[in-house]
Every structure is written in C-alpha cells, then in structure tokens.
PDB file of C-alpha atoms in Angstrom:
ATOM      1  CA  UNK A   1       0.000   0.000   0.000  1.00  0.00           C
ATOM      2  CA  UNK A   2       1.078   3.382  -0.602  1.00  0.00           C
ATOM      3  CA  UNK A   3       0.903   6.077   1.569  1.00  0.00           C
ATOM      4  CA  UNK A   4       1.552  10.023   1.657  1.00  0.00           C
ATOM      5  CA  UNK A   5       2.117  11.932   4.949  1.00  0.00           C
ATOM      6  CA  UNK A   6       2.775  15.765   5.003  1.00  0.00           C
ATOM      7  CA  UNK A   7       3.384  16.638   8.826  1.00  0.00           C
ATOM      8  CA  UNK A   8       2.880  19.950   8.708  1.00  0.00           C
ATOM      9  CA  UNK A   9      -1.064  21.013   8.810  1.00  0.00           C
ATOM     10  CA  UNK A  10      -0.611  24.713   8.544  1.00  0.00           C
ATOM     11  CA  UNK A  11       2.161  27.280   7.839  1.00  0.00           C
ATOM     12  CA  UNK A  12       1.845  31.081   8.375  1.00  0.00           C
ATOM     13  CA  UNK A  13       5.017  33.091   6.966  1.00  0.00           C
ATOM     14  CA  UNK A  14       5.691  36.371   5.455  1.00  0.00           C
ATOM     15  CA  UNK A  15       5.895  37.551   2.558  1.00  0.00           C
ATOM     16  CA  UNK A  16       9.708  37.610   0.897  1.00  0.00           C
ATOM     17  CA  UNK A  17      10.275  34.313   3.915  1.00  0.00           C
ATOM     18  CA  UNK A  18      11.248  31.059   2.123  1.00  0.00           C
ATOM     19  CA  UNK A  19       9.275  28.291   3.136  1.00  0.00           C
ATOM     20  CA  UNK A  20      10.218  24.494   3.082  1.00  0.00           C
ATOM     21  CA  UNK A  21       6.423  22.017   2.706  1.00  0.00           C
ATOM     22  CA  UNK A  22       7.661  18.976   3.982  1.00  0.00           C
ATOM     23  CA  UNK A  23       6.279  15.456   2.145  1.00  0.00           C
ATOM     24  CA  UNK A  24       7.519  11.743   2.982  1.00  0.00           C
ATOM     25  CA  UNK A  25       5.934   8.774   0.853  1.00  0.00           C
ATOM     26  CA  UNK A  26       5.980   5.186   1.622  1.00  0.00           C
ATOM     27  CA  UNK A  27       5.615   2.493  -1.290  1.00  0.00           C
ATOM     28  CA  UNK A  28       6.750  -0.980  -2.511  1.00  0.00           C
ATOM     29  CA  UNK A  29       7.254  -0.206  -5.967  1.00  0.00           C
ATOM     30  CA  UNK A  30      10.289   0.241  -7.790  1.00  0.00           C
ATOM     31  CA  UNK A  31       8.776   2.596 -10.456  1.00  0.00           C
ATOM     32  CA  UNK A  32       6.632   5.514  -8.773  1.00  0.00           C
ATOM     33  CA  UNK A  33       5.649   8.885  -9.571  1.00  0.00           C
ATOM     34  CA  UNK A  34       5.464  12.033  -7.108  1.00  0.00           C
ATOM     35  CA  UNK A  35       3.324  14.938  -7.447  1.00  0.00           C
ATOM     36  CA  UNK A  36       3.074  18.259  -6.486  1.00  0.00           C
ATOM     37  CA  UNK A  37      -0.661  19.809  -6.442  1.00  0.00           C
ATOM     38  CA  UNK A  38      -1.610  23.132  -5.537  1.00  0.00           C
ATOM     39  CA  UNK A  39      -5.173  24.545  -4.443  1.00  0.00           C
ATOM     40  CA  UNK A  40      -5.716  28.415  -4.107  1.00  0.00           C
ATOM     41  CA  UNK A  41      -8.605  29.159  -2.495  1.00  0.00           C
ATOM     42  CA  UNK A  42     -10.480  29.425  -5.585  1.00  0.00           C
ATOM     43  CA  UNK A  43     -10.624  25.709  -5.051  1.00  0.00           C
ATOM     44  CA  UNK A  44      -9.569  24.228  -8.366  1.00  0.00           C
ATOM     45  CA  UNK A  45      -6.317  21.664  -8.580  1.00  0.00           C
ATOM     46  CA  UNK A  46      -3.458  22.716 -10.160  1.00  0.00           C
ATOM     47  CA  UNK A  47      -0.657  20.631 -11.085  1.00  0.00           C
ATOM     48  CA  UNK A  48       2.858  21.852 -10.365  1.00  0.00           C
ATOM     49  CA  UNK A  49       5.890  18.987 -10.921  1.00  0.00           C
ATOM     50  CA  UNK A  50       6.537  15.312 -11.682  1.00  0.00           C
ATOM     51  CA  UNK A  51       9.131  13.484 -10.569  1.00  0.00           C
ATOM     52  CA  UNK A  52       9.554   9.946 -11.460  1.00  0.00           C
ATOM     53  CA  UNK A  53      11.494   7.246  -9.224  1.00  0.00           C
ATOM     54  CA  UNK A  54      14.521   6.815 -11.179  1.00  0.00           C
ATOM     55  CA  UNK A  55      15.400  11.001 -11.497  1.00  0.00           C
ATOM     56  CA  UNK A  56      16.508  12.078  -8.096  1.00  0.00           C
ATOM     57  CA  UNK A  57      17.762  15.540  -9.836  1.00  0.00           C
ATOM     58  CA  UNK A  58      16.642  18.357  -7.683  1.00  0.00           C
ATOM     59  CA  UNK A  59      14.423  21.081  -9.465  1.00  0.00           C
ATOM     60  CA  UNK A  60      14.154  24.814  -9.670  1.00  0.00           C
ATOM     61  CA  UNK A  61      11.604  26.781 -11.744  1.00  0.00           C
ATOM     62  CA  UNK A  62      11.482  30.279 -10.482  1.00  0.00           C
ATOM     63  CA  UNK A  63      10.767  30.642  -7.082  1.00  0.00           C
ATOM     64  CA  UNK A  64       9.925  26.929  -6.599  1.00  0.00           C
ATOM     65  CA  UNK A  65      12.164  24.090  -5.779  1.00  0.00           C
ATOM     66  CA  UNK A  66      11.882  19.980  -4.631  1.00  0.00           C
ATOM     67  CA  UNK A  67      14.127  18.785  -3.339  1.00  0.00           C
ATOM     68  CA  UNK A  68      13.742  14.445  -4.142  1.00  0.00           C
ATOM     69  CA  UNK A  69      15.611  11.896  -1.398  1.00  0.00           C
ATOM     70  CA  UNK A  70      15.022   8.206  -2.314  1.00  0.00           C
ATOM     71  CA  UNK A  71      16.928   7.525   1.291  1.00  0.00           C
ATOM     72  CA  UNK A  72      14.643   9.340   3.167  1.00  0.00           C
ATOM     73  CA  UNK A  73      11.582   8.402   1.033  1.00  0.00           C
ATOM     74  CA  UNK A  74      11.221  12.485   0.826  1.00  0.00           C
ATOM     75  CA  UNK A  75      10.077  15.011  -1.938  1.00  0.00           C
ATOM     76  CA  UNK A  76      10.192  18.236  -0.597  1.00  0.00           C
ATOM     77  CA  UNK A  77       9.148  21.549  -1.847  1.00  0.00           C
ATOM     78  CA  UNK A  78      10.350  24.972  -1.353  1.00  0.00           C
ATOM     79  CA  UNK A  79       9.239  28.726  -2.059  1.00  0.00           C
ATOM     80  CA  UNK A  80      11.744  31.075  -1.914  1.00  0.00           C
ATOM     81  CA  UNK A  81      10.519  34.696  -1.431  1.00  0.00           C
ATOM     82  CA  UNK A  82       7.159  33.804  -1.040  1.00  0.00           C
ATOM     83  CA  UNK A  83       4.281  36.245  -2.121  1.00  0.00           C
ATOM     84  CA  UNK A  84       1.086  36.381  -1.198  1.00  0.00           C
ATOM     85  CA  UNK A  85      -0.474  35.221  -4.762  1.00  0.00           C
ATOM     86  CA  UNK A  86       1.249  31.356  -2.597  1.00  0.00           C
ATOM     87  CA  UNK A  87      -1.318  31.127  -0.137  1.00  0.00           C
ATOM     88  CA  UNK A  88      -3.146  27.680  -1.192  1.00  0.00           C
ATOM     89  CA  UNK A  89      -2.809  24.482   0.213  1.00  0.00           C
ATOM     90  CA  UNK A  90      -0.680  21.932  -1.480  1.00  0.00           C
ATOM     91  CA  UNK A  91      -0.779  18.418  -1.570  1.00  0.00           C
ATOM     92  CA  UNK A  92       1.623  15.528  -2.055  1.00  0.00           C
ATOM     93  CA  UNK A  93       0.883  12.793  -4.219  1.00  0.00           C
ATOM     94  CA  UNK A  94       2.315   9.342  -4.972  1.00  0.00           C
ATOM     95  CA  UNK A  95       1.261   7.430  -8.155  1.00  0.00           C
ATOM     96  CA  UNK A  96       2.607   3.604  -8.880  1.00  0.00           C
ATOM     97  CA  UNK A  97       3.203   3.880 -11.743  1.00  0.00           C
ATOM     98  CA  UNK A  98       0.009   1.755 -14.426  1.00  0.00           C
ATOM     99  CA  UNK A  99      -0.833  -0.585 -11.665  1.00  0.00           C
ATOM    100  CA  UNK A 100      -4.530  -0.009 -10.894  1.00  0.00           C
ATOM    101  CA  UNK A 101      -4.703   3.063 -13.533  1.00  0.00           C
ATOM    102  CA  UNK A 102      -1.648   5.012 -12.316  1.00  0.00           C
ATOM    103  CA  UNK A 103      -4.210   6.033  -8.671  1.00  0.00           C
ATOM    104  CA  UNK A 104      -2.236   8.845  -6.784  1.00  0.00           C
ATOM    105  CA  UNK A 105      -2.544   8.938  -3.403  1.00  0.00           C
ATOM    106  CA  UNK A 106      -2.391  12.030  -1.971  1.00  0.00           C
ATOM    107  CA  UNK A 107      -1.441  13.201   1.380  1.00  0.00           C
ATOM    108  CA  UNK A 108      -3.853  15.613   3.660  1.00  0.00           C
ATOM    109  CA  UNK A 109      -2.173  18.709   2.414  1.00  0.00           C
ATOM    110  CA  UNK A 110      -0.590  21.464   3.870  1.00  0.00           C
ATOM    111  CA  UNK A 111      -2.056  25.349   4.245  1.00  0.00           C
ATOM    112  CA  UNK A 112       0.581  27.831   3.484  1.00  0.00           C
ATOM    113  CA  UNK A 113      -0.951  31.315   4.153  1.00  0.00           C
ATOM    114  CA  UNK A 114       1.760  34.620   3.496  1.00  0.00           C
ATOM    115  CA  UNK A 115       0.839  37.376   5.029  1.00  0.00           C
ATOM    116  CA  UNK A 116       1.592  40.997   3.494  1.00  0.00           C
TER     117      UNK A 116
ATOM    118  CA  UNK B   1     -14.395  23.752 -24.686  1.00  0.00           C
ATOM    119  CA  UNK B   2     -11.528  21.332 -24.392  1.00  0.00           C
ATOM    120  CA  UNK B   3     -11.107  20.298 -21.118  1.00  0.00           C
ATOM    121  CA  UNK B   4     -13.051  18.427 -17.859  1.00  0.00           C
ATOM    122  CA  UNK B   5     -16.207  19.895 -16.088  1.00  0.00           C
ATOM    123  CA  UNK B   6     -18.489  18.132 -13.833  1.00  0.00           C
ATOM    124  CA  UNK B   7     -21.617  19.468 -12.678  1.00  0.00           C
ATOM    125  CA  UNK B   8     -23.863  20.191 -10.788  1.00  0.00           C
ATOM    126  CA  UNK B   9     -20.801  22.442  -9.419  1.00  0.00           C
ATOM    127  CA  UNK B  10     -23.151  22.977  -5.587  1.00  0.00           C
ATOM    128  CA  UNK B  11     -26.078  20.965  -4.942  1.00  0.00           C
ATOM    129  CA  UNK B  12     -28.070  20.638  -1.860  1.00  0.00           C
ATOM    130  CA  UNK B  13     -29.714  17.448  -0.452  1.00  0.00           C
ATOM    131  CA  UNK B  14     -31.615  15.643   1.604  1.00  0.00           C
ATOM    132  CA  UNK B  15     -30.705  12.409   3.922  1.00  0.00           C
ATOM    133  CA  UNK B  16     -31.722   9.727   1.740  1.00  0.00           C
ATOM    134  CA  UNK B  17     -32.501  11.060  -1.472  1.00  0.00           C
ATOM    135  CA  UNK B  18     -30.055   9.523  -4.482  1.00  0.00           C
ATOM    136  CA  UNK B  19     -27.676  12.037  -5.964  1.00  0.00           C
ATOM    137  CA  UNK B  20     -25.875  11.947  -8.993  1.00  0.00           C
ATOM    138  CA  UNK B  21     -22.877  13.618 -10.262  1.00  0.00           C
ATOM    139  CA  UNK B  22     -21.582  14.174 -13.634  1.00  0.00           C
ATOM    140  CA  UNK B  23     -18.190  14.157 -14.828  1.00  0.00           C
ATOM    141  CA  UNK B  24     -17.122  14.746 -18.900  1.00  0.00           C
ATOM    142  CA  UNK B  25     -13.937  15.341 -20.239  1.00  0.00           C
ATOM    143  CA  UNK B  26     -13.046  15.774 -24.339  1.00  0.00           C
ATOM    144  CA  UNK B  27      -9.575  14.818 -24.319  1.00  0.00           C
ATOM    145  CA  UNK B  28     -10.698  11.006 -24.613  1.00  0.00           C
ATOM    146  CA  UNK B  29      -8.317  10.150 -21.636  1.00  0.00           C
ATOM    147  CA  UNK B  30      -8.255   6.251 -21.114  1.00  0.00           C
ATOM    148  CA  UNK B  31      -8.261   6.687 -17.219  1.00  0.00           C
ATOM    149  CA  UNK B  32     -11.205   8.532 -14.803  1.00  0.00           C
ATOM    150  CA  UNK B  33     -10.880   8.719 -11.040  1.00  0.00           C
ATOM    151  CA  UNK B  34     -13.443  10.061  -8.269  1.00  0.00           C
ATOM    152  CA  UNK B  35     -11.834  11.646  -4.951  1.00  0.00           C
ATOM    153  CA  UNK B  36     -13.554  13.493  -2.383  1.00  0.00           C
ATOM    154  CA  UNK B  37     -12.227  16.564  -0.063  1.00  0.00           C
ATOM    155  CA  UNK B  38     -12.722  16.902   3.198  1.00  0.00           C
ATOM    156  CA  UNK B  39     -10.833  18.919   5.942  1.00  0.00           C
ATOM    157  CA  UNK B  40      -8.574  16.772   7.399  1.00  0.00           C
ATOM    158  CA  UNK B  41      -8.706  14.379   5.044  1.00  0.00           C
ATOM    159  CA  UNK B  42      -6.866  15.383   1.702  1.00  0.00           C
ATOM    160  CA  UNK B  43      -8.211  13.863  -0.988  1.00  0.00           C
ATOM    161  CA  UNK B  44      -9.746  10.293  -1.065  1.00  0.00           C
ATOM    162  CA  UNK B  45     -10.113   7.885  -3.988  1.00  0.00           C
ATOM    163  CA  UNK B  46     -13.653   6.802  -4.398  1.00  0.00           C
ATOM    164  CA  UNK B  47     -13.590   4.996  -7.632  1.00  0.00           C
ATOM    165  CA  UNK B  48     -11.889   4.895 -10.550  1.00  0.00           C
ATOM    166  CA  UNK B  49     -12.235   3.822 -14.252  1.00  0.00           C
ATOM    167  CA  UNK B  50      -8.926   2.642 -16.432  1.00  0.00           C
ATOM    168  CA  UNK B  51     -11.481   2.277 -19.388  1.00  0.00           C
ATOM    169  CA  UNK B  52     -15.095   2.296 -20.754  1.00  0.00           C
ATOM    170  CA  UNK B  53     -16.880  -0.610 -18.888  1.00  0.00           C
ATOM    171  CA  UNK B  54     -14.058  -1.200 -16.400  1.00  0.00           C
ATOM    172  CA  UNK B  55     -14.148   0.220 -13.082  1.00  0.00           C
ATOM    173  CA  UNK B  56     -12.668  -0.661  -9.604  1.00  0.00           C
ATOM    174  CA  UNK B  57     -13.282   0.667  -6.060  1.00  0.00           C
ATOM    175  CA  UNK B  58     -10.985   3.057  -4.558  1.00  0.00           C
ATOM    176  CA  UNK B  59      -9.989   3.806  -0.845  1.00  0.00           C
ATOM    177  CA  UNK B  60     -13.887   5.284  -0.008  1.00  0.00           C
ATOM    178  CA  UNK B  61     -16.315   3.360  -2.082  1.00  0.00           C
ATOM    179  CA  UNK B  62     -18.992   2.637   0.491  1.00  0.00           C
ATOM    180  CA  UNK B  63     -22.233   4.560  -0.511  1.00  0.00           C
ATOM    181  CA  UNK B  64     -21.675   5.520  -3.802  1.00  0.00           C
ATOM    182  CA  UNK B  65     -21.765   3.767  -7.406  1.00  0.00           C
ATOM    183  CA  UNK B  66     -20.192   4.709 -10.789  1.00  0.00           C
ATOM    184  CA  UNK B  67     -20.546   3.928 -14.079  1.00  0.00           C
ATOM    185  CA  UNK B  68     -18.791   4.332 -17.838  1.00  0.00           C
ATOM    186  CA  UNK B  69     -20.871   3.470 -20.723  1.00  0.00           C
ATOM    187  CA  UNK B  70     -18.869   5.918 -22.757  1.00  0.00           C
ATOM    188  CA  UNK B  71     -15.056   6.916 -22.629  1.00  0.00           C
ATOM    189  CA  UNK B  72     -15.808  10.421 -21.760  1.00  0.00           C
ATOM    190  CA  UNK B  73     -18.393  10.221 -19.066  1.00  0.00           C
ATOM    191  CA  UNK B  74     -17.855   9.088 -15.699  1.00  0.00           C
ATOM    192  CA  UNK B  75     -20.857   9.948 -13.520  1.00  0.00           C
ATOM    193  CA  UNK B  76     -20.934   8.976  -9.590  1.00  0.00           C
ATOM    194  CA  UNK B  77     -23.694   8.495  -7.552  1.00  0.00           C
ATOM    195  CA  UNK B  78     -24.685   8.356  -4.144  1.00  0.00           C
ATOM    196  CA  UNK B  79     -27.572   6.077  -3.927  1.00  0.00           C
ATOM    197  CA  UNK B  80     -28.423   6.779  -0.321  1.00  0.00           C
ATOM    198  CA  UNK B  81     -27.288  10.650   0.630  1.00  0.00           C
ATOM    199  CA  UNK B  82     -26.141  10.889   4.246  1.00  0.00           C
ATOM    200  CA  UNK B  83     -24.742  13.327   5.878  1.00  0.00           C
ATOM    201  CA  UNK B  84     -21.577  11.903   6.330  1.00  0.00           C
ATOM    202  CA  UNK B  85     -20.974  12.100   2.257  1.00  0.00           C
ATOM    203  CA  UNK B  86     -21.171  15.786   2.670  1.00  0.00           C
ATOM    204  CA  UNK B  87     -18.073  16.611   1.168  1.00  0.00           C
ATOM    205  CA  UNK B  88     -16.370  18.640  -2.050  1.00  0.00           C
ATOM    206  CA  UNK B  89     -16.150  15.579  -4.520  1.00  0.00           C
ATOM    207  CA  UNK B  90     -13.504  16.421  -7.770  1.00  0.00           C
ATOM    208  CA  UNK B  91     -13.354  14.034 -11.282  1.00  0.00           C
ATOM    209  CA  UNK B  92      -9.899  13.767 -12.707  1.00  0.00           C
ATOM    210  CA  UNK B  93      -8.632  12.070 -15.217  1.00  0.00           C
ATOM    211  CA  UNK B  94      -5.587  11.220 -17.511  1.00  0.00           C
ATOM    212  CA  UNK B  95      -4.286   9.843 -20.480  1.00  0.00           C
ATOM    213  CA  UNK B  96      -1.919   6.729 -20.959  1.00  0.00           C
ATOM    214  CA  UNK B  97       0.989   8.017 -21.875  1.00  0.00           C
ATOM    215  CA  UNK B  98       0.744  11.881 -20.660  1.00  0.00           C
ATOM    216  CA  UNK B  99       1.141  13.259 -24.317  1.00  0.00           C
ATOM    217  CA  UNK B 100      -1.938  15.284 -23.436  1.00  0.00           C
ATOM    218  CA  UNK B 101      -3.052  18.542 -20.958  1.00  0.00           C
ATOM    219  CA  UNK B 102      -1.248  17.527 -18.005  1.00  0.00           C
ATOM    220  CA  UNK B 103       2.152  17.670 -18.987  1.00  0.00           C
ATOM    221  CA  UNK B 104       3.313  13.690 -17.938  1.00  0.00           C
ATOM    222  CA  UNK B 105       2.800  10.272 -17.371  1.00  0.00           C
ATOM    223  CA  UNK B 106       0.023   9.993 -14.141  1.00  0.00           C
ATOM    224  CA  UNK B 107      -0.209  13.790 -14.158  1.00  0.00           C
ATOM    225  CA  UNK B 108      -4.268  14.504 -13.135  1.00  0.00           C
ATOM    226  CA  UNK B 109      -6.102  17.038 -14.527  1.00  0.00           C
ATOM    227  CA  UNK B 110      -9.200  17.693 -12.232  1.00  0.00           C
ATOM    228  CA  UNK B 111     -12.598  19.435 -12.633  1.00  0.00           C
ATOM    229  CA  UNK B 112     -13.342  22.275 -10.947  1.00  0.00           C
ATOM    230  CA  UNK B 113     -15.285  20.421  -7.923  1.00  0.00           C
ATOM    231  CA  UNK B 114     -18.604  19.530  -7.353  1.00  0.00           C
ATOM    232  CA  UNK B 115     -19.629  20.761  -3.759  1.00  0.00           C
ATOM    233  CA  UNK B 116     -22.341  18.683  -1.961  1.00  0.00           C
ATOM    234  CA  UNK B 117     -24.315  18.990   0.929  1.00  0.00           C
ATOM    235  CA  UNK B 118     -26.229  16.486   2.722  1.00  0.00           C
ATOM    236  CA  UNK B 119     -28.676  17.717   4.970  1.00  0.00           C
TER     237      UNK B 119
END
C-alpha cells in the first residue's frame, strides 16, 4: 500500500520568507511517480511537478524548488521569497506507476498562508 | 471547450434522497478517477475507471456507485445521501501516456469540484 504523509497542517510566513512544505511517501514499488498539487482558495487543482522514481535531480523553476531523497523516502518543496499570490494548500501525491490506472494517493495537504 | 467539467458544481440534499454527479472530459483520456475533499482528510479515492466498462473501487467506495458506458463520461452516484458524504467531490482524469493537458505520465487534470451537501 502506498501512503503520503505531510506533517505539517498549517504554515503562516511572510511575505519575501522562504518556506520548506515537507512530504515523505511510503511504497513498494520500484517505479513511482510524485506529485506536487496546488489549491488556491479558488478551489480548483493545479498541477505543479513530476518526478519519477529513477530522477533524483533536484528542481528549480522560479521561485519553486523539490528537493527528491530516495533515502529518506522524501520530496520536498520549497518557495523562496514567497508572495502572497502562494497562499493555497498543497498536496503531495504518490502514483505507482500503471498498476490499478496510475491512482495517486495524496497526502492531507498542507495550508501555506503569506501574510503581506 | 476542451477540457473536464463536472456538474452540478453545488447541490443541496436531503438524507436519503439519491444524488448523482456528472463528470465529462473531451480529451478522450483512457483513465477517470473520483476523490472526495474533506478537511482533514486530503483527498480520497472513491472509484476509478482505467477504461469504458471497467471500473474498480478506490480507498472510499462505500455509498456511492459509478458507471462508464462511454469513454468520456464518468458519472458517480450516491444512492443513499447521508450526511456523512457531505463533502467537495472532484473528477480527474488522464491519459496513458501523458502526451496530453497535463504535462506527464500519471499527471491529473481535475474538474473544478462539485460541492455537496447532505442535509
């Protein structure tokens, strides 16, 4: 079974902090996929990255980073200079790879509010 | 429009009544999946669909019943409304080989929500 856990419920920073959303994934699968979602409070889903099992290369693209650890089962994401437009919540996701349609779990999510 | 929508997008029911919600996308994307929001909780697989006529229970399937006569419809419905299914309930969906909106193999591309309450 797979299985997505972001500790951290709620962040509060301010704007021009960097911020570090913490993920940690558990599967048994060689071949996985992680995900980055995020959710303004318009509601809608919006994807941000892919990483797949076999590319541990960290990321940049802008302000955002992840940060992928196969030895710590970890795939974190960071905002540096954060703005207020980065208030959402954003959720982890796992995905193994086409068994049973490619399902991504997703962890409980994490609410990042930046305050002016 | 190109794209996935599911409606109704807020609907209000009663305890027992049967409720059904529709989900359409026109990218022809093999692969349909049902979650549902709630605080605390992330998002939840309900049910999901790897093609027309095939479908398999998720994490949450208790209550509810889906169906896929046709590629681009996957509609979900609760049977039985209680209150415990009130909840913000999103259709996704994705192609094989993520050549298509989505950018990626196992990338989702959601609706816009479909926000129910049970009564």
């Amino acid at each position: 079974a797979q299985k997505v856990t972001q500790a951290q419920t709620e962040i509060s920073v301010v704007e021009k902090e960097d911020v570090t959303l913490d993920c940690v994934y558990e599967t048994r699968d060689t071949t996985y996929y992680l995900f980055w979602y995020k959710q303004p409070p318009s509601g809608e889903l919006v994807f941000l990255i892919r990483r797949n099992s076999f590319d541990e290369q960290n990321e940049i693209s802008g302000r955002y980073s992840w940060n992928f650890q196969k030895s710590t089962s970890s795939f974190n994401f960071t905002i540096t200079a954060s703005q207020v437009v980065d208030s959402a919540v954003y959720f982890c996701a796992l995905s193994e790879g086409d068994t049973n349609a490619g399902k991504s779990t997703f962890g409980d999510g994490t609410t990042l509010t930046v305050k002016p | 429009d190109a794209g996935i929508t599911q409606s109704p997008r807020y609907k209000i029911t009663e305890t027992g009544r049967q409720v059904t919600l529709m989900c359409h996308q026109t990218w022809s994307h093999s692969y349909m999946f049902w979650y549902r929001q709630d605080l605390g909780h992330g998002l939840r697989l309900i049910y999901y669909s790897a093609a027309a006529d095939i479908t398999d229970k998720g994490e949450v399937p208790d209550g509810y019943v889906v169906s896929r006569s046709k590629t681009e419809n996957f509609p979900l419905t609760l049977e039985s409304a209680t209150r415990s299914q009130t909840s913000v309930y999103f259709c996704a969906s994705r192609d094989r080989f993520g050549v298509s909106p989505g950018s990626g193999a196992n990338v989702l591309t959601f609706g816009a929500g479909s926000r129910l309450t049970v009564l």
